[in-house]
Short mmCIF file of C-alpha atoms in Angstrom, two decimals:
data_model
loop_
_atom_site.label_atom_id
_atom_site.label_comp_id
_atom_site.label_asym_id
_atom_site.label_seq_id
_atom_site.Cartn_x
_atom_site.Cartn_y
_atom_site.Cartn_z
CA MET A 1 69.14 126.70 95.85
CA ASP A 2 67.80 124.34 93.19
CA LYS A 3 69.73 126.23 90.53
CA LYS A 4 72.92 125.96 92.57
CA LEU A 5 72.46 122.24 93.06
CA GLY A 6 71.70 121.85 89.37
CA VAL A 7 74.92 123.60 88.35
CA LYS A 8 76.90 121.42 90.76
CA SER A 9 75.29 118.26 89.43
CA VAL A 10 75.96 119.19 85.82
CA THR A 11 79.57 120.14 86.58
CA LYS A 12 80.19 116.89 88.43
CA PHE A 13 78.57 114.84 85.64
CA LEU A 14 80.63 116.54 82.93
CA SER A 15 83.92 116.17 84.82
CA ASN A 16 83.33 112.52 85.68
CA ASN A 17 82.08 111.48 82.24
CA ALA A 18 84.07 113.66 79.84
CA ILE A 19 85.53 110.70 77.92
CA ILE A 20 82.16 108.95 77.62
CA ILE A 21 80.58 112.18 76.34
CA LEU A 22 83.42 112.55 73.84
CA ILE A 23 82.89 109.01 72.57
CA PHE A 24 79.14 109.60 72.34
CA LEU A 25 79.72 112.70 70.21
CA LEU A 26 82.12 110.69 68.04
CA ALA A 27 79.40 108.05 67.59
CA VAL A 28 76.88 110.69 66.54
CA PHE A 29 79.40 112.16 64.08
CA THR A 30 80.28 108.74 62.64
CA ALA A 31 76.63 107.76 62.23
CA SER A 32 75.90 111.08 60.49
CA TRP A 33 79.00 110.76 58.30
CA THR A 34 78.15 107.23 57.14
CA TRP A 35 74.58 108.27 56.43
CA TRP A 36 75.68 111.32 54.44
CA THR A 37 78.45 109.58 52.42
CA ARG A 38 76.74 106.23 51.84
CA GLY A 39 73.08 107.17 51.88
CA GLN A 40 72.27 104.71 54.66
CA ASN A 41 73.15 103.98 58.27
CA THR A 42 75.92 101.38 58.17
CA PHE A 43 77.21 102.23 61.64
CA LEU A 44 74.44 101.75 64.20
CA THR A 45 73.73 98.13 63.33
CA PHE A 46 73.64 94.98 65.40
CA GLY A 47 76.43 93.49 63.30
CA ASN A 48 78.78 96.37 64.10
CA PHE A 49 77.92 96.21 67.78
CA SER A 50 78.54 92.46 67.75
CA ASN A 51 81.96 93.00 66.17
CA LEU A 52 82.78 95.55 68.86
CA VAL A 53 81.88 93.07 71.58
CA VAL A 54 83.99 90.36 69.93
CA ASN A 55 87.00 92.72 69.77
CA MET A 56 86.72 93.98 73.34
CA SER A 57 85.90 90.73 75.17
CA PRO A 58 89.44 89.22 75.32
CA ARG A 59 90.89 92.63 76.25
CA PHE A 60 88.37 93.04 79.06
CA ILE A 61 89.29 89.61 80.45
CA ILE A 62 93.00 90.55 80.38
CA ALA A 63 92.23 93.91 82.04
CA CYS A 64 90.38 92.13 84.84
CA GLY A 65 93.55 90.16 85.54
CA VAL A 66 95.70 93.30 85.63
CA SER A 67 93.22 95.19 87.84
CA GLY A 68 93.99 93.13 90.94
CA CYS A 69 97.71 93.85 90.58
CA LEU A 70 97.07 97.59 90.25
CA ILE A 71 94.70 97.73 93.22
CA THR A 72 97.49 96.36 95.43
CA LYS A 73 99.90 99.06 94.14
CA GLY A 74 101.54 96.61 91.76
CA THR A 75 101.47 96.00 88.03
CA ASP A 76 102.09 93.18 85.56
CA LEU A 77 104.20 93.96 82.52
CA SER A 78 104.32 90.29 81.55
CA ALA A 79 100.60 90.21 80.68
CA GLY A 80 101.03 90.64 76.94
CA ARG A 81 103.74 87.99 76.58
CA GLN A 82 101.74 85.57 78.72
CA VAL A 83 98.77 86.13 76.41
CA GLY A 84 101.03 85.31 73.47
CA LEU A 85 102.36 82.16 75.12
CA ALA A 86 98.82 81.04 75.97
CA ALA A 87 97.74 81.55 72.35
CA CYS A 88 100.71 79.51 71.13
CA LEU A 89 100.04 76.70 73.62
CA ALA A 90 96.40 76.61 72.56
CA ALA A 91 97.50 76.45 68.93
CA MET A 92 99.78 73.48 69.62
CA LEU A 93 97.00 71.63 71.43
CA LEU A 94 94.19 72.33 68.96
CA GLN A 95 95.67 71.97 65.49
CA GLN A 96 93.92 69.63 63.07
CA LEU A 97 95.10 66.03 63.23
CA ASP A 98 95.86 65.96 59.49
CA TYR A 99 97.57 69.35 59.39
CA SER A 100 100.95 68.93 57.68
CA ALA A 101 102.82 71.43 59.90
CA ARG A 102 101.35 70.17 63.15
CA MET A 103 103.60 71.07 66.09
CA LEU A 104 102.73 67.99 68.20
CA PRO A 105 101.94 65.15 65.76
CA TRP A 106 101.88 62.59 68.58
CA LEU A 107 99.15 64.43 70.49
CA PRO A 108 95.68 62.80 70.38
CA ASP A 109 92.54 64.78 69.63
CA ILE A 110 91.39 66.68 72.70
CA PRO A 111 88.28 68.89 73.21
CA TRP A 112 88.78 72.64 73.18
CA GLY A 113 87.44 72.91 76.74
CA VAL A 114 90.11 70.56 78.05
CA ALA A 115 92.79 72.44 76.11
CA MET A 116 91.58 75.73 77.59
CA LEU A 117 91.88 74.38 81.14
CA ILE A 118 95.38 73.03 80.40
CA VAL A 119 96.50 76.42 79.07
CA MET A 120 95.05 78.25 82.08
CA ALA A 121 96.74 75.81 84.48
CA ILE A 122 100.12 76.26 82.80
CA MET A 123 99.82 80.04 82.90
CA ALA A 124 98.90 79.86 86.59
CA LEU A 125 102.43 78.59 87.25
CA PHE A 126 103.92 81.79 85.82
CA GLY A 127 101.54 83.81 87.95
CA ALA A 128 102.62 81.89 91.04
CA VAL A 129 106.26 82.70 90.29
CA ASN A 130 105.40 86.39 89.88
CA GLY A 131 103.47 86.37 93.14
CA CYS A 132 106.22 84.64 95.10
CA VAL A 133 108.90 87.01 93.81
CA VAL A 134 106.78 90.04 94.75
CA ALA A 135 105.49 88.69 98.08
CA PHE A 136 108.50 86.88 99.52
CA LEU A 137 111.52 88.44 97.84
CA LYS A 138 110.01 91.96 98.02
CA VAL A 139 111.03 92.71 94.45
CA PRO A 140 109.05 95.68 93.06
CA PRO A 141 106.26 94.35 90.79
CA PHE A 142 107.50 96.51 87.92
CA ILE A 143 110.92 94.77 87.95
CA ALA A 144 109.59 91.29 88.76
CA THR A 145 107.04 91.25 85.94
CA LEU A 146 109.44 92.91 83.50
CA GLY A 147 111.84 90.01 84.07
CA MET A 148 108.98 87.52 83.66
CA GLN A 149 108.03 89.24 80.40
CA THR A 150 111.46 88.47 78.95
CA ILE A 151 111.45 84.90 80.29
CA VAL A 152 108.02 84.14 78.82
CA TYR A 153 108.97 85.61 75.46
CA GLY A 154 112.13 83.51 75.37
CA LEU A 155 110.23 80.33 76.26
CA CYS A 156 107.61 81.06 73.62
CA SER A 157 110.33 81.55 70.99
CA ILE A 158 111.99 78.26 71.94
CA ILE A 159 108.76 76.27 72.02
CA THR A 160 107.45 77.55 68.70
CA GLY A 161 110.80 77.89 66.94
CA ASN A 162 109.67 81.41 66.01
CA GLN A 163 107.28 79.84 63.50
CA PRO A 164 103.68 81.05 63.09
CA MET A 165 101.07 78.40 63.72
CA GLY A 166 97.69 77.74 62.12
CA GLY A 167 95.57 74.82 60.98
CA TYR A 168 93.12 75.10 63.89
CA LYS A 169 90.22 72.74 64.34
CA ASP A 170 86.81 74.10 63.42
CA THR A 171 85.60 73.65 67.00
CA TYR A 172 88.37 75.94 68.29
CA ARG A 173 87.75 78.64 65.69
CA GLY A 174 84.05 78.36 66.51
CA VAL A 175 84.74 79.57 70.06
CA ALA A 176 85.45 83.02 68.62
CA SER A 177 83.18 83.04 65.59
CA GLY A 178 80.24 81.19 67.10
CA ARG A 179 76.92 82.63 68.26
CA LEU A 180 74.34 81.31 70.67
CA ARG A 181 72.36 80.10 67.68
CA ASP A 182 75.13 77.53 67.13
CA PHE A 183 74.85 76.12 70.67
CA ALA A 184 73.33 72.67 70.56
CA ILE A 185 72.34 69.99 73.05
CA GLY A 186 72.21 66.90 70.90
CA ASP A 187 70.02 67.86 67.95
CA MET A 188 68.29 70.69 69.82
CA LYS A 189 69.35 74.33 69.52
CA PRO A 190 67.57 76.08 72.41
CA PHE A 191 68.63 79.65 71.53
CA ASP A 192 68.10 79.49 67.77
CA PRO A 193 64.40 80.55 67.79
CA ILE A 194 65.00 83.59 70.07
CA PRO A 195 65.57 86.81 68.05
CA GLY A 196 68.49 88.93 69.23
CA VAL A 197 69.67 86.39 71.79
CA ARG A 198 70.60 83.92 69.08
CA GLU A 199 73.14 86.43 67.70
CA ILE A 200 75.06 86.95 70.96
CA PRO A 201 78.71 85.92 70.40
CA TYR A 202 80.33 83.23 72.53
CA LEU A 203 83.12 85.68 73.37
CA ALA A 204 80.56 87.98 75.01
CA ILE A 205 79.43 85.09 77.21
CA PHE A 206 83.02 84.55 78.35
CA ALA A 207 83.39 88.26 79.14
CA VAL A 208 80.12 88.41 81.08
CA ILE A 209 81.00 85.35 83.16
CA VAL A 210 84.44 86.77 83.97
CA GLY A 211 82.95 90.16 84.82
CA ILE A 212 80.37 88.64 87.21
CA PHE A 213 83.04 86.48 88.82
CA PHE A 214 85.38 89.42 89.45
CA TRP A 215 82.53 91.62 90.73
CA PHE A 216 81.61 88.94 93.26
CA LEU A 217 85.27 88.32 94.16
CA TYR A 218 86.06 92.00 94.72
CA ASN A 219 82.87 92.97 96.55
CA LYS A 220 81.56 89.92 98.37
CA THR A 221 84.57 87.87 99.47
CA ARG A 222 87.29 88.11 102.09
CA HIS A 223 89.90 88.04 99.35
CA GLY A 224 88.47 91.24 97.87
CA LYS A 225 88.50 93.01 101.26
CA TYR A 226 92.10 91.93 101.83
CA MET A 227 93.07 93.15 98.35
CA TYR A 228 91.69 96.65 98.92
CA ALA A 229 93.21 96.74 102.42
CA ILE A 230 96.67 95.92 101.03
CA GLY A 231 96.29 98.58 98.37
CA GLY A 232 95.25 101.17 100.94
CA ASN A 233 97.99 100.44 103.47
CA GLU A 234 99.95 97.21 103.32
CA SER A 235 101.54 97.65 106.76
CA ALA A 236 98.21 98.36 108.42
CA ALA A 237 96.65 95.36 106.66
CA GLN A 238 99.43 93.11 107.94
CA VAL A 239 99.01 94.41 111.49
CA ALA A 240 95.26 93.77 111.19
CA GLY A 241 95.95 90.09 110.51
CA VAL A 242 95.80 89.98 106.69
CA ASN A 243 98.08 87.36 105.16
CA VAL A 244 99.61 89.78 102.67
CA ALA A 245 101.93 87.27 100.98
CA ALA A 246 99.19 84.69 100.35
CA THR A 247 96.82 87.35 99.04
CA LEU A 248 99.40 88.75 96.62
CA ILE A 249 100.24 85.27 95.32
CA ARG A 250 96.53 84.56 94.72
CA ILE A 251 96.16 87.87 92.88
CA TYR A 252 99.04 87.17 90.49
CA ILE A 253 97.93 83.57 89.93
CA LEU A 254 94.41 84.73 89.09
CA ALA A 255 95.84 87.40 86.78
CA ALA A 256 97.89 84.79 84.91
CA VAL A 257 94.84 82.52 84.61
CA MET A 258 92.99 85.42 82.98
CA TYR A 259 95.91 85.94 80.60
CA GLY A 260 95.66 82.25 79.74
CA LEU A 261 91.94 82.54 79.02
CA GLY A 262 92.45 85.80 77.10
CA GLY A 263 95.26 84.29 75.02
CA PHE A 264 93.14 81.22 74.28
CA LEU A 265 90.35 83.43 72.96
CA VAL A 266 92.70 85.77 71.08
CA GLY A 267 94.18 82.75 69.26
CA ALA A 268 90.72 81.46 68.33
CA LYS A 269 89.69 84.91 67.08
CA ALA A 270 92.87 85.46 65.04
CA GLY A 271 92.91 81.96 63.57
CA GLY A 272 96.64 81.73 64.18
CA ALA A 273 99.36 82.47 66.72
CA SER A 274 103.02 83.43 66.84
CA THR A 275 105.54 84.97 69.20
CA ALA A 276 104.18 88.39 68.20
CA THR A 277 100.69 87.57 69.51
CA GLY A 278 99.74 89.65 72.54
CA PHE A 279 102.41 92.29 71.93
CA GLY A 280 101.44 95.49 73.77
CA TYR A 281 98.38 93.96 75.42
CA GLU A 282 99.76 94.70 78.88
CA LEU A 283 99.84 98.43 78.12
CA GLU A 284 96.30 98.32 76.74
CA ALA A 285 95.11 96.51 79.86
CA ILE A 286 96.84 98.94 82.22
CA ALA A 287 95.43 101.88 80.25
CA ALA A 288 91.93 100.38 80.34
CA CYS A 289 92.15 99.93 84.11
CA THR A 290 93.49 103.46 84.63
CA ILE A 291 90.78 105.05 82.48
CA GLY A 292 88.21 102.92 84.29
CA GLY A 293 89.15 104.33 87.67
CA VAL A 294 91.51 101.65 88.98
CA SER A 295 94.05 103.74 90.85
CA THR A 296 97.73 103.02 90.30
CA ASN A 297 98.20 104.29 93.87
CA GLY A 298 96.27 101.26 95.10
CA GLY A 299 93.16 100.61 97.14
CA LYS A 300 90.63 101.80 94.55
CA GLY A 301 88.91 100.27 91.54
CA LYS A 302 85.73 98.55 90.39
CA VAL A 303 85.13 95.89 87.75
CA TYR A 304 82.72 98.00 85.71
CA GLY A 305 85.47 100.59 85.15
CA PRO A 306 87.72 98.40 82.97
CA PHE A 307 84.61 97.11 81.17
CA ILE A 308 83.48 100.60 80.18
CA SER A 309 86.98 101.77 79.27
CA THR A 310 87.71 98.65 77.21
CA PHE A 311 84.50 99.21 75.28
CA ILE A 312 85.40 102.88 74.79
CA MET A 313 88.85 102.04 73.41
CA ALA A 314 87.47 99.39 71.04
CA PHE A 315 84.70 101.76 70.00
CA LEU A 316 87.17 104.57 69.39
CA LEU A 317 89.40 102.45 67.15
CA TYR A 318 86.44 101.06 65.24
CA THR A 319 84.79 104.42 64.56
CA LEU A 320 88.06 106.02 63.50
CA GLY A 321 88.64 103.17 61.06
CA LEU A 322 85.09 103.47 59.74
CA ILE A 323 85.50 107.14 58.84
CA GLY A 324 88.75 106.44 57.02
CA VAL A 325 91.43 107.37 59.58
CA ASP A 326 94.63 105.40 58.89
CA ALA A 327 96.14 103.05 61.47
CA ASN A 328 99.03 105.33 62.48
CA THR A 329 96.75 108.33 63.05
CA ARG A 330 94.41 106.12 65.07
CA LYS A 331 97.27 105.34 67.44
CA ILE A 332 97.96 109.06 67.90
CA VAL A 333 94.29 109.81 68.61
CA THR A 334 94.05 106.89 71.04
CA GLY A 335 97.13 108.15 72.89
CA ILE A 336 95.62 111.63 73.17
CA VAL A 337 92.39 110.19 74.55
CA LEU A 338 94.34 108.17 77.10
CA LEU A 339 96.21 111.29 78.24
CA ILE A 340 92.96 113.24 78.59
CA ALA A 341 91.40 110.38 80.54
CA VAL A 342 94.31 110.32 82.98
CA LEU A 343 94.48 114.13 83.28
CA ILE A 344 90.80 114.60 84.16
CA PRO A 345 90.98 112.71 87.51
CA SER A 346 94.25 114.49 88.28
CA VAL A 347 92.63 117.90 87.69
CA ASN A 348 89.65 116.88 89.83
CA ARG A 349 91.96 115.88 92.67
CA GLN A 350 93.74 119.24 92.42
CA LEU A 351 90.39 121.06 92.54
CA ILE A 352 89.44 119.14 95.67
CA ALA A 353 92.75 120.04 97.30
CA ASP A 354 92.35 123.73 96.41
CA VAL A 355 88.79 123.91 97.75
CA LYS A 356 89.80 122.19 100.96
CA LEU A 357 92.69 124.60 101.48
CA LYS A 358 90.51 127.65 100.86
CA VAL A 359 87.79 126.47 103.24
CA LEU A 360 90.32 125.48 105.87
CA TYR A 361 92.12 128.84 105.62
CA LYS A 362 88.88 130.82 105.80
CA ASN A 363 87.52 128.97 108.82
CA ASN A 364 90.83 128.94 110.64
CA LYS A 365 91.15 132.71 110.12
CA ASN A 366 87.64 133.20 111.53
CA ILE A 367 88.41 131.06 114.57
CA GLU A 368 91.70 132.86 115.10
CA ALA A 369 90.00 136.28 114.85
CA LEU A 370 87.35 135.26 117.37
CA ASN A 371 89.97 134.05 119.86
CA VAL A 372 92.02 137.25 119.43
CA LYS A 373 88.96 139.45 119.95
CA THR A 374 87.85 137.50 123.02
CA ALA A 375 91.35 137.59 124.50
CA ALA A 376 91.51 141.38 124.01
CA GLU A 377 88.15 141.92 125.72
CA VAL A 378 89.12 139.63 128.62
CA LYS A 379 92.39 141.53 128.99
CA GLU A 380 90.53 144.85 129.23
CA LEU A 381 88.12 143.44 131.81
CA LYS A 382 90.98 142.11 133.93
CA ALA A 383 92.66 145.52 133.82
CA GLU A 384 89.40 147.09 134.91
CA ILE A 385 89.10 144.60 137.78
CA ALA A 386 92.63 145.54 138.91
CA ARG A 387 91.69 149.25 138.97
CA LEU A 388 88.47 148.54 140.85
CA ARG A 389 90.32 146.57 143.52
CA LYS A 390 92.61 149.54 144.11
CA SER A 391 89.61 151.88 144.48
CA GLY A 392 87.76 149.48 146.78
CA ASP A 393 84.91 148.51 144.38
CA PRO A 394 82.12 150.39 146.14
CA ASP A 395 79.41 149.39 143.59
CA GLY A 396 80.25 145.60 143.20
CA LYS A 397 81.56 146.00 139.65
CA ILE A 398 84.28 143.38 140.12
CA ARG A 399 81.75 140.57 140.31
CA LYS A 400 80.01 141.82 137.18
CA ALA A 401 83.33 142.03 135.32
CA GLU A 402 84.26 138.48 136.38
CA GLU A 403 80.87 137.22 135.19
CA ARG A 404 81.43 139.02 131.91
CA ILE A 405 84.82 137.30 131.49
CA VAL A 406 83.27 133.88 132.08
CA SER A 407 80.47 134.68 129.63
CA LEU A 408 82.94 135.81 126.94
CA GLN A 409 85.08 132.68 127.36
CA ASN A 410 82.05 130.36 127.17
CA THR A 411 80.73 132.16 124.08
CA CYS A 412 84.15 131.88 122.43
CA LYS A 413 84.27 128.13 123.10
CA GLU A 414 80.76 127.61 121.72
CA LYS A 415 81.40 129.63 118.56
CA THR A 416 84.75 127.90 118.02
CA ALA A 417 83.10 124.48 118.28
CA GLN A 418 80.37 125.63 115.88
CA MET A 419 82.92 126.89 113.34
CA LYS A 420 84.88 123.63 113.53
CA ALA A 421 81.67 121.68 112.95
CA GLU A 422 80.91 123.86 109.92
CA LEU A 423 84.47 123.28 108.68
CA GLU A 424 84.01 119.51 108.84
CA GLU A 425 80.61 119.73 107.15
CA ASN A 426 81.99 121.87 104.32
CA ALA A 427 84.86 119.44 103.85
CA ARG A 428 82.38 116.56 103.62
CA LYS A 429 80.20 118.40 101.09
CA ASN A 430 83.20 119.30 98.93
CA LYS A 431 84.38 115.73 99.00
CA GLU A 432 80.96 114.54 97.81
CA ARG A 433 80.90 117.24 95.14
CA PHE A 434 84.19 116.28 93.53
CA SER A 435 84.28 112.54 94.24
#
């Protein structure tokens, strides 16, 4: 029994964590390769891990925004272009005052925090438009956000004149390059004396705050319950009293706010922005959500899923680059990993369906056989009763035959109920095994 349970546990673990195991093996190989070729471990260092976190943090924030759309059976193809527009708006607001190619020379000096809030507020307007088109006009999210993607790109091209922008203030660049050791309250730097903590990037703090916020929103609020209800069955949610339109609008507004924050951080990290900024980010975010278990069929998904998958994708690209794989080959490998990640849940679902069908067929055949056998025996007893009535039943055999019929029928009902209970229990166990 213990061996059987152990095999089941190992099988379930391997099927549910195949991609993570693959990445772990890649990490072991990369660490061994760098040690063998360079004579020292240049891979498993705090600096490399910090760079990974810096690269994945904006993408995780963007993926959090997309996740709400996917959970409600929608999507947002305008995410990447909104990230680009947000980066360009942040650039226009936070260029140095003496920069010769400043886009808004009349603009006074404003703090980066204020500029970030302005960018997020502007992007919220685009999210509200997306939400209203999806909720009120019933346009499929794929079409609605595809149209918004083109609109945002056109606006970004007009606003920037298709010119790349740079000349950022040091405080803005410091948002991406800074560490907790740089945080100061007056002349005091509270985190500077703490080893390890002092090296945590600011971008990681942004990602952690966003992750905690979305975890609380999805799991502990009415909005989260409404979101999952809409993704499970929109009609049933509406009948149950959920304001579907308002919930969808809030989801797309929040998504756009996350694109605004992500674009702000991407611009600070890159040190410049243009209309090409954010290109393809929507596909990366959708892929990260899908790999992380956010179902495109709606009603399913957790915040930790996109976090893990975003880290995996950043880790994969980084390790491939470290061992000398060129950029084009890296894209091919990443695409293969994405396909494998999507195929594994699909295969698991097919296995569940096959097991359920086999169990159902087996139990139904057993129930059917029992009913046929009982019916045949009852038929024989009734024929015997008919013969006894013709002969006068001198020994009282009719009563015994009738009692036997009742006993057979009761036994059949009890065994049928028991088999159905076993069928339900087996279905439950199989669901737990493959879920």
